């Protein structure tokens, strides 16, 4: 650690601040959701306002800059810096008050948008702006960027919704702004405010002619609010990107939300036609008018299947238009009028709230989905937020497409078309020599194009490091000089977020994914990333969906972050640490890398819920493999990681094995040796494993099917396998077991014993392939093992044609029954079911077939979201118990407690074990539920 770093960290620690300066933390905070990587010297997480002042004092004393950060979802590099990063999201995140009468709320800067909404909604009000990152972005960050969101047609920008600010300047002074009797006021250092007024007095013509030309002109400082006739510091500070002062408190306005919403989806031949039609749509008075290109939906369908997108009108691009009001009849009539107005080639009116939610979820995931270009190459931000006057949007989109094609790139535009704002990610050739030069040349040409259309380089994300250098293509030299003078008046020492807006860093400096990061001898194939772990971990764009509670949408990601609220325990935090590994900054074996990976449950929730398609479970296996290959491993790797082997042995002496895990004294010793938490129960080995009790039935008149009896069903839950046999036979199938011993190798995979996993899986493929070649279906019982045969098999056995054939032949029980001619489900009318889908079932296999089957039985089903918390070996290992329980408390335990008489459905062995451990309740597999109903 350098002398400067030691001095800064020491001074911060001496001031009593919560400071982090370990390599992993610095790697996590080196990036936000942008292209840039700028490691800070230290990260401070202030617990109260006095600690903000203390951090600023250290910055002044040491001459080190300071950068404010909320959720780190800034797309333009607004929240990274070379000095001290202040993370407001960890502690200064409280709702301080809410006043329904005045329709205002007072919040700390780290307050998450969704937390504010949750507090406001019971009072019949809400905060108006709603960016796509609303489940995790902070109010301070929204103020910094002047965020808008999809409903700005109705509620305006953040600047329209802030009633007052409390800020701290670089010199430690406090400024308070707000409104009295509808007049703006500002209380603070007189000399500082007078200097700003003098600057404005000398630049009136520039401020009056170059700014406030259309609604989404966000680039630069909002100097028009500093004109003498306004002088509104509240609005002027909004959008200043932390370069003028540090926000410590905000008073925001709340609005009444219309109770009725109807969505009209309009289809067009292409995105240009959709842009051209937007002004005509806005004339109908919508709250939202969002554009999406078919190229974006193609990415979604490719990743999540055709059912991921609800039925849409015909077209190559669409406008999602929301109309709102108090009366359903009136709003529906307006919707029908819009649909019939001849604006689009085709139209669909959507009144169903669930379908509307699916449509808006696609739009909200746009930034993540666009992280993969139509070329199937990684796509990056940088020019993701341009805006033009709405009446020019169609022409601008046409010219922009031409520019992208000219540079040999591809894109899938989307955005707030009603406001003239376009979002896009581009497949800059950053992995090629000269790639950053190509990016720079494109950005300059794109800035010139936006300027030609009278547009703004940014419509809501701010300029940050991505666009600040390009501002001269939009503003005159006098306007650029005005920005510098305003900055100097507030921050003469240039301590606050330097390199942004004024004296900007080059747009092509410090590019995080630039270059190639080859890593030799990887165990996994990474087929979707050209075999490149560097490309795989750089899928993470930083949008931070893993920092949100995704359970309302049935999601799983990210249970560990929800339990600890630590960045290192989020999918993004882990991805950032692994990006440091592939860069060579950290070794796979570095303790900080393992600290970041430790609480990953390997639930694979990110593989389906993260719009970028990142798969942290696979990366964790790689880390463990690279670290321990040929070395002594943790105890649990030998016990839990090789559980199927031990279970096979115990199957010959189950009584003795069970005695060893239950006898006082011996039990504790056995658990300690195995690395298992003593608070965990140990499932009993079955008196007779399933494979030794199974008898094959008569095959005449029945369709053969191979039953993949996994180690858990075989050794611990043979009753589940037996129920599966009975259900299959009742459906006209005759189950058979594979010839020889088979195992998917799951426990070896999760503990990073990947060489062994490959050998085991190869033997299993050899046993299953002959039947797969005959077209015989393979039915799995345990979801996690079935998921290995469906997905992980491609990572571990690439190029193995038999493995690919086996993967295509694998079915879940529900999938097979759904396509069985003549099979009808039993009648479960009156049965209340609380269902906990296994995480791998949700993420890899998909639970739709199960949901449809259960719906057809007539049962009342409550599907739980989230992870159960046990997650195979994770929740059993020493050091994980508390987090395992905390994860269960997110969704599982509340659902169980709310339905004490319900049947608990959990196909996963670990899910059933968690239910039994924490609530002493039985849980059944789908096969058992169907079998009992038939009986």
Tab-separated table of N, CA, C and O in Angstrom, residues 61 63 79 104 106 244 258 291 453 492 537 547 677 725 854 914 917:
chain	number	residue	atom	x	y	z
A	61	UNK	N	-7.677	17.933	3.717
A	61	UNK	CA	-6.348	17.872	4.339
A	61	UNK	C	-5.346	17.116	3.463
A	61	UNK	O	-4.167	17.469	3.406
A	63	UNK	N	-5.818	16.477	0.106
A	63	UNK	CA	-5.905	16.839	-1.306
A	63	UNK	C	-6.435	15.716	-2.183
A	63	UNK	O	-6.194	15.701	-3.391
A	79	UNK	N	-20.239	7.688	-10.792
A	79	UNK	CA	-20.076	7.299	-9.394
A	79	UNK	C	-18.778	6.558	-9.123
A	79	UNK	O	-18.691	5.749	-8.208
A	104	UNK	N	-45.148	15.620	0.730
A	104	UNK	CA	-43.691	15.663	0.693
A	104	UNK	C	-43.132	14.572	1.598
A	104	UNK	O	-43.806	14.085	2.505
A	106	UNK	N	-39.157	13.494	3.470
A	106	UNK	CA	-37.764	13.852	3.708
A	106	UNK	C	-36.970	12.557	3.794
A	106	UNK	O	-37.315	11.653	4.573
A	244	UNK	N	-20.674	19.690	-7.442
A	244	UNK	CA	-20.783	21.006	-6.799
A	244	UNK	C	-20.926	20.903	-5.291
A	244	UNK	O	-20.453	21.768	-4.561
A	258	UNK	N	-52.911	7.815	-10.424
A	258	UNK	CA	-54.217	7.427	-10.966
A	258	UNK	C	-54.462	5.943	-10.700
A	258	UNK	O	-53.559	5.119	-10.907
A	291	UNK	N	-40.491	3.016	-26.392
A	291	UNK	CA	-40.186	2.317	-27.626
A	291	UNK	C	-39.285	1.121	-27.401
A	291	UNK	O	-38.376	1.157	-26.554
A	453	UNK	N	-29.115	17.626	-34.611
A	453	UNK	CA	-30.558	17.566	-34.405
A	453	UNK	C	-31.032	18.440	-33.244
A	453	UNK	O	-32.184	18.356	-32.832
A	492	UNK	N	-13.746	25.360	-5.530
A	492	UNK	CA	-12.514	25.914	-6.133
A	492	UNK	C	-11.342	24.939	-6.109
A	492	UNK	O	-10.443	25.036	-6.945
A	537	UNK	N	-17.566	-12.865	-17.167
A	537	UNK	CA	-17.755	-12.031	-15.971
A	537	UNK	C	-18.030	-10.581	-16.347
A	537	UNK	O	-18.629	-9.838	-15.560
A	547	UNK	N	-29.257	-6.234	-6.459
A	547	UNK	CA	-29.377	-5.512	-5.194
A	547	UNK	C	-30.834	-5.235	-4.824
A	547	UNK	O	-31.101	-4.585	-3.815
A	677	UNK	N	-22.496	-27.697	10.248
A	677	UNK	CA	-22.959	-26.951	11.420
A	677	UNK	C	-23.751	-27.870	12.347
A	677	UNK	O	-24.631	-28.604	11.902
A	725	UNK	N	-42.423	-43.498	-9.892
A	725	UNK	CA	-42.672	-44.710	-10.675
A	725	UNK	C	-44.168	-44.950	-10.821
A	725	UNK	O	-44.670	-45.248	-11.916
A	854	UNK	N	-50.386	-27.885	-12.066
A	854	UNK	CA	-51.073	-27.655	-10.790
A	854	UNK	C	-52.369	-26.882	-11.004
A	854	UNK	O	-53.383	-27.170	-10.360
A	914	UNK	N	-34.929	-28.027	4.548
A	914	UNK	CA	-35.005	-26.721	5.204
A	914	UNK	C	-36.359	-26.529	5.877
A	914	UNK	O	-36.440	-26.028	7.012
A	917	UNK	N	-36.304	-28.643	8.984
A	917	UNK	CA	-35.392	-28.120	10.005
A	917	UNK	C	-35.957	-26.894	10.718
A	917	UNK	O	-35.868	-26.767	11.944
